[in-house]
Tab-separated table of C-alpha atoms in Angstrom:
chain	number	residue	atom	x	y	z
A	1	UNK	CA	114.888	-107.242	30.140
A	2	UNK	CA	113.486	-110.263	28.292
A	3	UNK	CA	114.412	-113.460	28.917
A	4	UNK	CA	114.365	-115.347	25.927
A	5	UNK	CA	114.788	-118.767	27.898
A	6	UNK	CA	114.367	-121.933	25.680
A	7	UNK	CA	111.275	-124.106	26.697
A	8	UNK	CA	113.015	-126.945	26.385
A	9	UNK	CA	112.671	-129.536	29.122
A	10	UNK	CA	115.566	-131.000	30.403
A	11	UNK	CA	115.531	-134.858	31.693
A	12	UNK	CA	118.062	-136.266	34.271
A	13	UNK	CA	117.977	-139.839	35.691
A	14	UNK	CA	119.251	-140.353	38.813
A	15	UNK	CA	122.838	-141.437	39.345
A	16	UNK	CA	122.025	-143.727	43.014
A	17	UNK	CA	119.913	-143.317	45.933
A	18	UNK	CA	120.399	-141.932	49.655
A	19	UNK	CA	119.978	-145.121	52.384
A	20	UNK	CA	119.584	-143.248	56.076
A	21	UNK	CA	118.227	-144.777	59.156
A	22	UNK	CA	117.264	-141.474	60.273
A	23	UNK	CA	113.671	-139.736	59.866
A	24	UNK	CA	111.823	-136.562	59.988
A	25	UNK	CA	114.375	-133.788	61.488
A	26	UNK	CA	117.083	-136.259	62.845
A	27	UNK	CA	118.155	-135.756	59.063
A	28	UNK	CA	119.413	-132.076	59.818
A	29	UNK	CA	121.803	-133.732	62.207
A	30	UNK	CA	125.214	-132.484	60.589
A	31	UNK	CA	126.855	-136.008	62.660
A	32	UNK	CA	124.129	-137.938	61.180
A	33	UNK	CA	125.886	-140.874	58.412
A	34	UNK	CA	124.351	-141.541	55.228
A	35	UNK	CA	125.160	-144.144	52.357
A	36	UNK	CA	124.823	-143.507	48.951
A	37	UNK	CA	124.105	-146.513	47.122
A	38	UNK	CA	125.268	-145.137	42.955
A	39	UNK	CA	123.945	-147.529	40.095
A	40	UNK	CA	126.378	-150.457	39.571
A	41	UNK	CA	126.898	-149.571	35.884
A	42	UNK	CA	128.085	-146.095	37.336
A	43	UNK	CA	130.631	-147.577	40.028
A	44	UNK	CA	133.208	-147.225	37.482
A	45	UNK	CA	132.953	-143.216	37.721
A	46	UNK	CA	133.397	-143.046	41.550
A	47	UNK	CA	137.528	-144.337	41.297
A	48	UNK	CA	139.846	-141.674	42.972
A	49	UNK	CA	136.739	-140.092	44.883
A	50	UNK	CA	138.416	-141.308	48.350
A	51	UNK	CA	141.168	-139.073	47.845
A	52	UNK	CA	138.812	-136.162	48.645
A	53	UNK	CA	137.782	-135.069	52.341
A	54	UNK	CA	134.205	-133.786	51.214
A	55	UNK	CA	131.724	-134.090	48.389
A	56	UNK	CA	129.044	-131.706	47.377
A	57	UNK	CA	125.548	-134.070	46.732
A	58	UNK	CA	122.776	-132.942	44.334
A	59	UNK	CA	120.039	-134.484	45.031
A	60	UNK	CA	116.770	-134.172	43.672
A	61	UNK	CA	113.548	-133.214	46.645
A	62	UNK	CA	111.344	-136.178	45.044
A	63	UNK	CA	108.547	-135.088	47.781
A	64	UNK	CA	108.179	-131.594	46.697
A	65	UNK	CA	104.794	-131.491	44.429
A	66	UNK	CA	103.823	-129.737	41.124
A	67	UNK	CA	101.882	-127.338	43.011
A	68	UNK	CA	105.009	-126.251	45.008
A	69	UNK	CA	107.553	-125.432	42.671
A	70	UNK	CA	104.908	-122.974	41.486
A	71	UNK	CA	105.832	-121.067	44.984
A	72	UNK	CA	107.271	-117.446	44.270
A	73	UNK	CA	107.858	-115.848	48.406
A	74	UNK	CA	108.511	-117.927	51.429
A	75	UNK	CA	109.325	-117.175	55.128
A	76	UNK	CA	112.480	-118.576	56.064
A	77	UNK	CA	111.891	-121.861	57.549
A	78	UNK	CA	107.906	-120.751	57.391
A	79	UNK	CA	108.940	-118.183	60.480
A	80	UNK	CA	106.306	-115.216	60.049
A	81	UNK	CA	108.854	-113.115	62.716
A	82	UNK	CA	111.150	-113.282	59.400
A	83	UNK	CA	110.677	-111.344	56.389
A	84	UNK	CA	109.071	-112.458	53.311
A	85	UNK	CA	111.295	-113.613	50.188
A	86	UNK	CA	111.647	-114.823	46.835
A	87	UNK	CA	112.790	-118.621	46.691
A	88	UNK	CA	116.160	-117.717	45.303
A	89	UNK	CA	116.957	-115.710	48.490
A	90	UNK	CA	116.728	-118.674	50.762
A	91	UNK	CA	117.699	-122.360	50.757
A	92	UNK	CA	113.729	-123.689	50.855
A	93	UNK	CA	113.398	-127.053	49.153
A	94	UNK	CA	109.865	-124.999	47.602
A	95	UNK	CA	111.929	-123.616	44.416
A	96	UNK	CA	111.245	-124.631	40.704
A	97	UNK	CA	113.248	-126.898	40.173
A	98	UNK	CA	113.684	-128.779	43.723
A	99	UNK	CA	117.188	-129.483	43.533
A	100	UNK	CA	119.220	-130.214	47.251
A	101	UNK	CA	122.885	-129.041	47.469
A	102	UNK	CA	124.629	-130.354	50.643
A	103	UNK	CA	128.413	-130.200	51.341
A	104	UNK	CA	129.053	-133.494	53.125
A	105	UNK	CA	132.274	-134.797	54.352
A	106	UNK	CA	133.301	-138.458	52.436
A	107	UNK	CA	133.819	-140.774	55.287
A	108	UNK	CA	134.431	-144.188	53.058
A	109	UNK	CA	133.945	-144.844	49.552
A	110	UNK	CA	133.731	-148.661	48.996
A	111	UNK	CA	132.472	-149.964	45.487
A	112	UNK	CA	129.321	-148.554	44.687
A	113	UNK	CA	128.588	-146.885	48.066
A	114	UNK	CA	129.382	-143.586	49.759
A	115	UNK	CA	129.031	-143.615	52.944
A	116	UNK	CA	128.816	-139.690	54.269
A	117	UNK	CA	128.507	-137.105	56.938
A	118	UNK	CA	126.003	-134.277	57.347
A	119	UNK	CA	123.698	-135.356	54.373
A	120	UNK	CA	120.310	-133.719	54.887
A	121	UNK	CA	117.905	-136.075	53.005
A	122	UNK	CA	115.698	-138.548	53.240
A	123	UNK	CA	115.592	-141.995	53.071
A	124	UNK	CA	115.053	-143.131	49.138
A	125	UNK	CA	116.226	-139.552	47.853
A	126	UNK	CA	117.237	-140.026	44.230
A	127	UNK	CA	120.794	-138.386	43.926
A	128	UNK	CA	121.832	-136.699	40.468
A	129	UNK	CA	125.784	-136.016	40.905
A	130	UNK	CA	128.541	-135.828	43.399
A	131	UNK	CA	130.615	-133.001	43.050
A	132	UNK	CA	134.630	-133.268	45.044
A	133	UNK	CA	134.858	-129.667	47.338
A	134	UNK	CA	137.660	-127.367	47.159
A	135	UNK	CA	139.068	-124.076	47.663
A	136	UNK	CA	137.304	-122.420	44.853
A	137	UNK	CA	133.790	-123.304	46.087
A	138	UNK	CA	134.769	-121.140	49.066
A	139	UNK	CA	133.876	-117.106	49.940
A	140	UNK	CA	135.617	-116.681	52.947
A	141	UNK	CA	134.492	-113.094	53.500
A	142	UNK	CA	130.747	-113.836	52.229
A	143	UNK	CA	128.174	-111.091	53.085
A	144	UNK	CA	124.580	-112.852	54.841
A	145	UNK	CA	121.418	-110.847	55.864
A	146	UNK	CA	120.217	-110.316	58.987
A	147	UNK	CA	117.767	-112.759	59.496
A	148	UNK	CA	119.869	-115.659	58.016
A	149	UNK	CA	122.691	-114.545	60.872
A	150	UNK	CA	119.646	-114.371	63.619
A	151	UNK	CA	118.617	-118.254	62.241
A	152	UNK	CA	122.502	-119.550	62.458
A	153	UNK	CA	123.132	-118.476	66.203
A	154	UNK	CA	119.365	-120.141	67.048
A	155	UNK	CA	121.058	-123.201	65.153
A	156	UNK	CA	124.002	-123.011	67.357
A	157	UNK	CA	122.118	-123.003	70.858
A	158	UNK	CA	121.868	-126.152	72.893
A	159	UNK	CA	118.127	-127.233	72.452
B	1	UNK	CA	124.916	-153.204	47.874
B	2	UNK	CA	122.166	-153.292	44.932
B	3	UNK	CA	120.838	-149.984	44.469
B	4	UNK	CA	116.966	-149.987	43.453
B	5	UNK	CA	117.478	-146.692	42.072
B	6	UNK	CA	114.134	-145.539	40.326
B	7	UNK	CA	114.237	-145.314	36.819
B	8	UNK	CA	112.048	-142.635	36.807
B	9	UNK	CA	112.931	-139.401	34.996
B	10	UNK	CA	113.124	-136.356	36.485
B	11	UNK	CA	112.069	-133.123	34.826
B	12	UNK	CA	113.405	-129.499	35.037
B	13	UNK	CA	112.891	-125.859	33.173
B	14	UNK	CA	115.321	-123.774	33.127
B	15	UNK	CA	114.431	-120.683	35.324
B	16	UNK	CA	116.840	-118.240	32.911
B	17	UNK	CA	119.823	-118.192	30.922
B	18	UNK	CA	123.281	-116.686	30.875
B	19	UNK	CA	124.279	-114.064	28.595
B	20	UNK	CA	127.831	-113.087	28.498
B	21	UNK	CA	130.468	-111.806	25.942
B	22	UNK	CA	132.745	-114.194	27.249
B	23	UNK	CA	133.951	-116.827	24.396
B	24	UNK	CA	135.890	-120.289	24.838
B	25	UNK	CA	138.061	-120.383	27.839
B	26	UNK	CA	137.560	-116.851	28.294
B	27	UNK	CA	134.443	-117.716	30.778
B	28	UNK	CA	137.398	-119.067	33.070
B	29	UNK	CA	138.344	-115.821	33.599
B	30	UNK	CA	137.014	-115.463	37.587
B	31	UNK	CA	136.611	-111.814	37.225
B	32	UNK	CA	134.600	-111.957	34.410
B	33	UNK	CA	131.103	-110.351	34.617
B	34	UNK	CA	128.290	-111.803	33.427
B	35	UNK	CA	124.432	-111.860	33.606
B	36	UNK	CA	121.484	-114.242	34.583
B	37	UNK	CA	118.629	-113.214	32.955
B	38	UNK	CA	115.967	-114.866	34.825
B	39	UNK	CA	112.342	-115.480	33.436
B	40	UNK	CA	109.877	-112.944	33.903
B	41	UNK	CA	107.595	-114.929	35.793
B	42	UNK	CA	109.982	-115.723	38.021
B	43	UNK	CA	111.284	-112.235	39.244
B	44	UNK	CA	109.510	-112.103	42.475
B	45	UNK	CA	111.537	-115.232	43.159
B	46	UNK	CA	114.713	-112.988	43.802
B	47	UNK	CA	113.442	-110.486	46.435
B	48	UNK	CA	116.015	-110.220	49.072
B	49	UNK	CA	118.449	-111.935	47.294
B	50	UNK	CA	120.562	-108.565	47.123
B	51	UNK	CA	121.488	-108.845	50.763
B	52	UNK	CA	124.045	-111.937	50.031
B	53	UNK	CA	127.527	-111.444	48.522
B	54	UNK	CA	127.801	-114.813	47.194
B	55	UNK	CA	125.533	-117.270	45.456
B	56	UNK	CA	125.901	-120.733	44.006
B	57	UNK	CA	124.536	-121.060	40.582
B	58	UNK	CA	123.328	-124.307	38.953
B	59	UNK	CA	123.357	-124.932	35.097
B	60	UNK	CA	122.598	-127.062	32.516
B	61	UNK	CA	126.054	-128.090	30.312
B	62	UNK	CA	123.214	-127.834	27.288
B	63	UNK	CA	126.844	-128.652	24.389
B	64	UNK	CA	126.851	-132.209	26.397
B	65	UNK	CA	126.194	-134.745	24.188
B	66	UNK	CA	124.184	-137.852	25.064
B	67	UNK	CA	127.214	-139.807	24.369
B	68	UNK	CA	129.489	-137.573	26.476
B	69	UNK	CA	126.662	-138.889	29.195
B	70	UNK	CA	127.854	-142.182	29.416
B	71	UNK	CA	131.775	-141.121	30.095
B	72	UNK	CA	132.782	-142.944	32.904
B	73	UNK	CA	136.904	-141.975	33.505
B	74	UNK	CA	138.490	-139.014	32.286
B	75	UNK	CA	141.993	-137.825	32.560
B	76	UNK	CA	141.539	-134.288	34.377
B	77	UNK	CA	141.282	-131.608	31.820
B	78	UNK	CA	142.285	-134.262	29.452
B	79	UNK	CA	146.385	-134.260	30.513
B	80	UNK	CA	147.725	-137.969	29.952
B	81	UNK	CA	150.484	-137.220	33.025
B	82	UNK	CA	147.076	-137.375	35.284
B	83	UNK	CA	145.678	-140.331	36.121
B	84	UNK	CA	142.843	-141.943	34.418
B	85	UNK	CA	139.823	-141.433	37.216
B	86	UNK	CA	136.193	-141.532	37.571
B	87	UNK	CA	134.342	-138.838	36.358
B	88	UNK	CA	132.697	-138.186	40.643
B	89	UNK	CA	136.121	-137.862	41.766
B	90	UNK	CA	136.462	-134.468	38.994
B	91	UNK	CA	134.686	-131.488	38.049
B	92	UNK	CA	134.542	-132.957	34.403
B	93	UNK	CA	131.629	-131.561	32.189
B	94	UNK	CA	131.399	-134.953	31.244
B	95	UNK	CA	128.740	-136.402	33.625
B	96	UNK	CA	125.447	-138.238	33.632
B	97	UNK	CA	123.780	-135.307	34.304
B	98	UNK	CA	125.902	-132.485	33.241
B	99	UNK	CA	124.705	-129.914	35.826
B	100	UNK	CA	127.356	-126.903	36.711
B	101	UNK	CA	128.120	-125.706	40.048
B	102	UNK	CA	130.019	-122.410	40.725
B	103	UNK	CA	130.412	-119.886	43.221
B	104	UNK	CA	129.821	-116.761	41.863
B	105	UNK	CA	129.971	-113.148	43.325
B	106	UNK	CA	126.478	-111.091	43.259
B	107	UNK	CA	127.525	-107.551	41.988
B	108	UNK	CA	123.785	-106.655	41.323
B	109	UNK	CA	120.353	-107.725	41.584
B	110	UNK	CA	118.043	-105.770	39.356
B	111	UNK	CA	114.276	-106.713	37.903
B	112	UNK	CA	115.001	-109.783	36.519
B	113	UNK	CA	118.456	-109.806	35.819
B	114	UNK	CA	121.726	-111.018	38.000
B	115	UNK	CA	124.786	-109.588	37.734
B	116	UNK	CA	127.419	-112.062	38.466
B	117	UNK	CA	131.436	-112.617	38.707
B	118	UNK	CA	132.794	-115.513	38.248
B	119	UNK	CA	130.322	-117.765	36.206
B	120	UNK	CA	132.152	-120.098	33.950
B	121	UNK	CA	129.131	-121.049	31.902
B	122	UNK	CA	128.808	-120.014	28.163
B	123	UNK	CA	126.635	-117.416	27.193
B	124	UNK	CA	123.122	-118.920	26.130
B	125	UNK	CA	123.275	-121.542	28.867
B	126	UNK	CA	119.740	-122.559	30.663
B	127	UNK	CA	120.047	-121.708	34.432
B	128	UNK	CA	118.533	-124.076	36.737
B	129	UNK	CA	118.764	-123.082	40.256
B	130	UNK	CA	120.474	-119.983	42.547
B	131	UNK	CA	121.177	-120.535	45.991
B	132	UNK	CA	122.535	-118.067	48.414
B	133	UNK	CA	125.857	-119.179	49.578
B	134	UNK	CA	126.850	-119.461	53.468
B	135	UNK	CA	129.316	-121.009	55.901
B	136	UNK	CA	127.502	-124.117	55.880
B	137	UNK	CA	129.293	-124.703	52.215
B	138	UNK	CA	133.031	-124.296	53.209
B	139	UNK	CA	135.092	-126.769	54.735
B	140	UNK	CA	138.017	-124.885	55.798
B	141	UNK	CA	140.113	-128.681	56.586
B	142	UNK	CA	138.972	-130.137	53.271
B	143	UNK	CA	141.433	-132.703	52.114
B	144	UNK	CA	142.380	-133.147	48.040
B	145	UNK	CA	144.423	-135.153	46.146
B	146	UNK	CA	147.971	-134.647	44.738
B	147	UNK	CA	146.794	-134.380	41.226
B	148	UNK	CA	144.207	-131.468	42.134
B	149	UNK	CA	146.939	-129.831	44.032
B	150	UNK	CA	149.289	-129.660	41.213
B	151	UNK	CA	146.098	-128.098	38.440
B	152	UNK	CA	146.072	-125.792	41.114
B	153	UNK	CA	149.276	-124.483	41.501
B	154	UNK	CA	149.731	-124.129	37.852
B	155	UNK	CA	146.493	-122.115	37.572
B	156	UNK	CA	147.814	-119.741	39.830
B	157	UNK	CA	150.876	-119.099	37.508
B	158	UNK	CA	151.379	-116.451	35.522
B	159	UNK	CA	150.270	-117.188	31.999
């Protein structure tokens, strides 16, 4: 089917920035605390957010190059023992629009600062949006492929 | 806390477009089928996606004006009987970066076309990303405010 997609570019401006002391793989530790510093002029837009326990954070993977954005296929986590898959069938950072999406726990909201747990983004990452999480965002009966389950099981192993 | 957020603009290019026969509020019907037509040159990036039952779709709310993006507070769904809240404490379309995020059921993946159920986006909406859904994206014990629960209960009523 022909796509007829507009060639028009979409322009976003960060609403804030991630601050964390975690470096490298430490950001994947789901118990880690990070801060999201929201632009001062947008602080008012946080009012009421403290009544939610969980948020989705959309952030810009600013370390991905234009060249990397052209990647169409990857082995999940670079593992050659897993199938070669389209980037849209994985959560790789190498995607045409490298926007990260992570569900985090909101620990505290104070002024223009959100304190969150479980954000796997590096220090200095531009934040694009935060959205409250609710039950509409869950699928209890979700089906995932075998390679995914395999990786999940390995993650659950003690290191 | 000072934000020190980069003023650098972020440029995205749609990966595809939404096709649906639903108009107006019909798009909110979670049983509705839509199609996502992916750019032909990205079709390969869908390989393996059919093994997931659910996807997150990130899309660009292209009908929101520059002026509307400056909105900081809203009454949820425009209802004056509900508190005036920061846009980041709601799922309103009126946000600095109007990116929609919806969990959908993947019905079929064929060539460059994804057939999905439950996408609340209008015909012609630019799609920015699709990501497979898994259990990391759920919070079973999520807490939401009273106004949110009230709206959810109303939604569940027969019309």
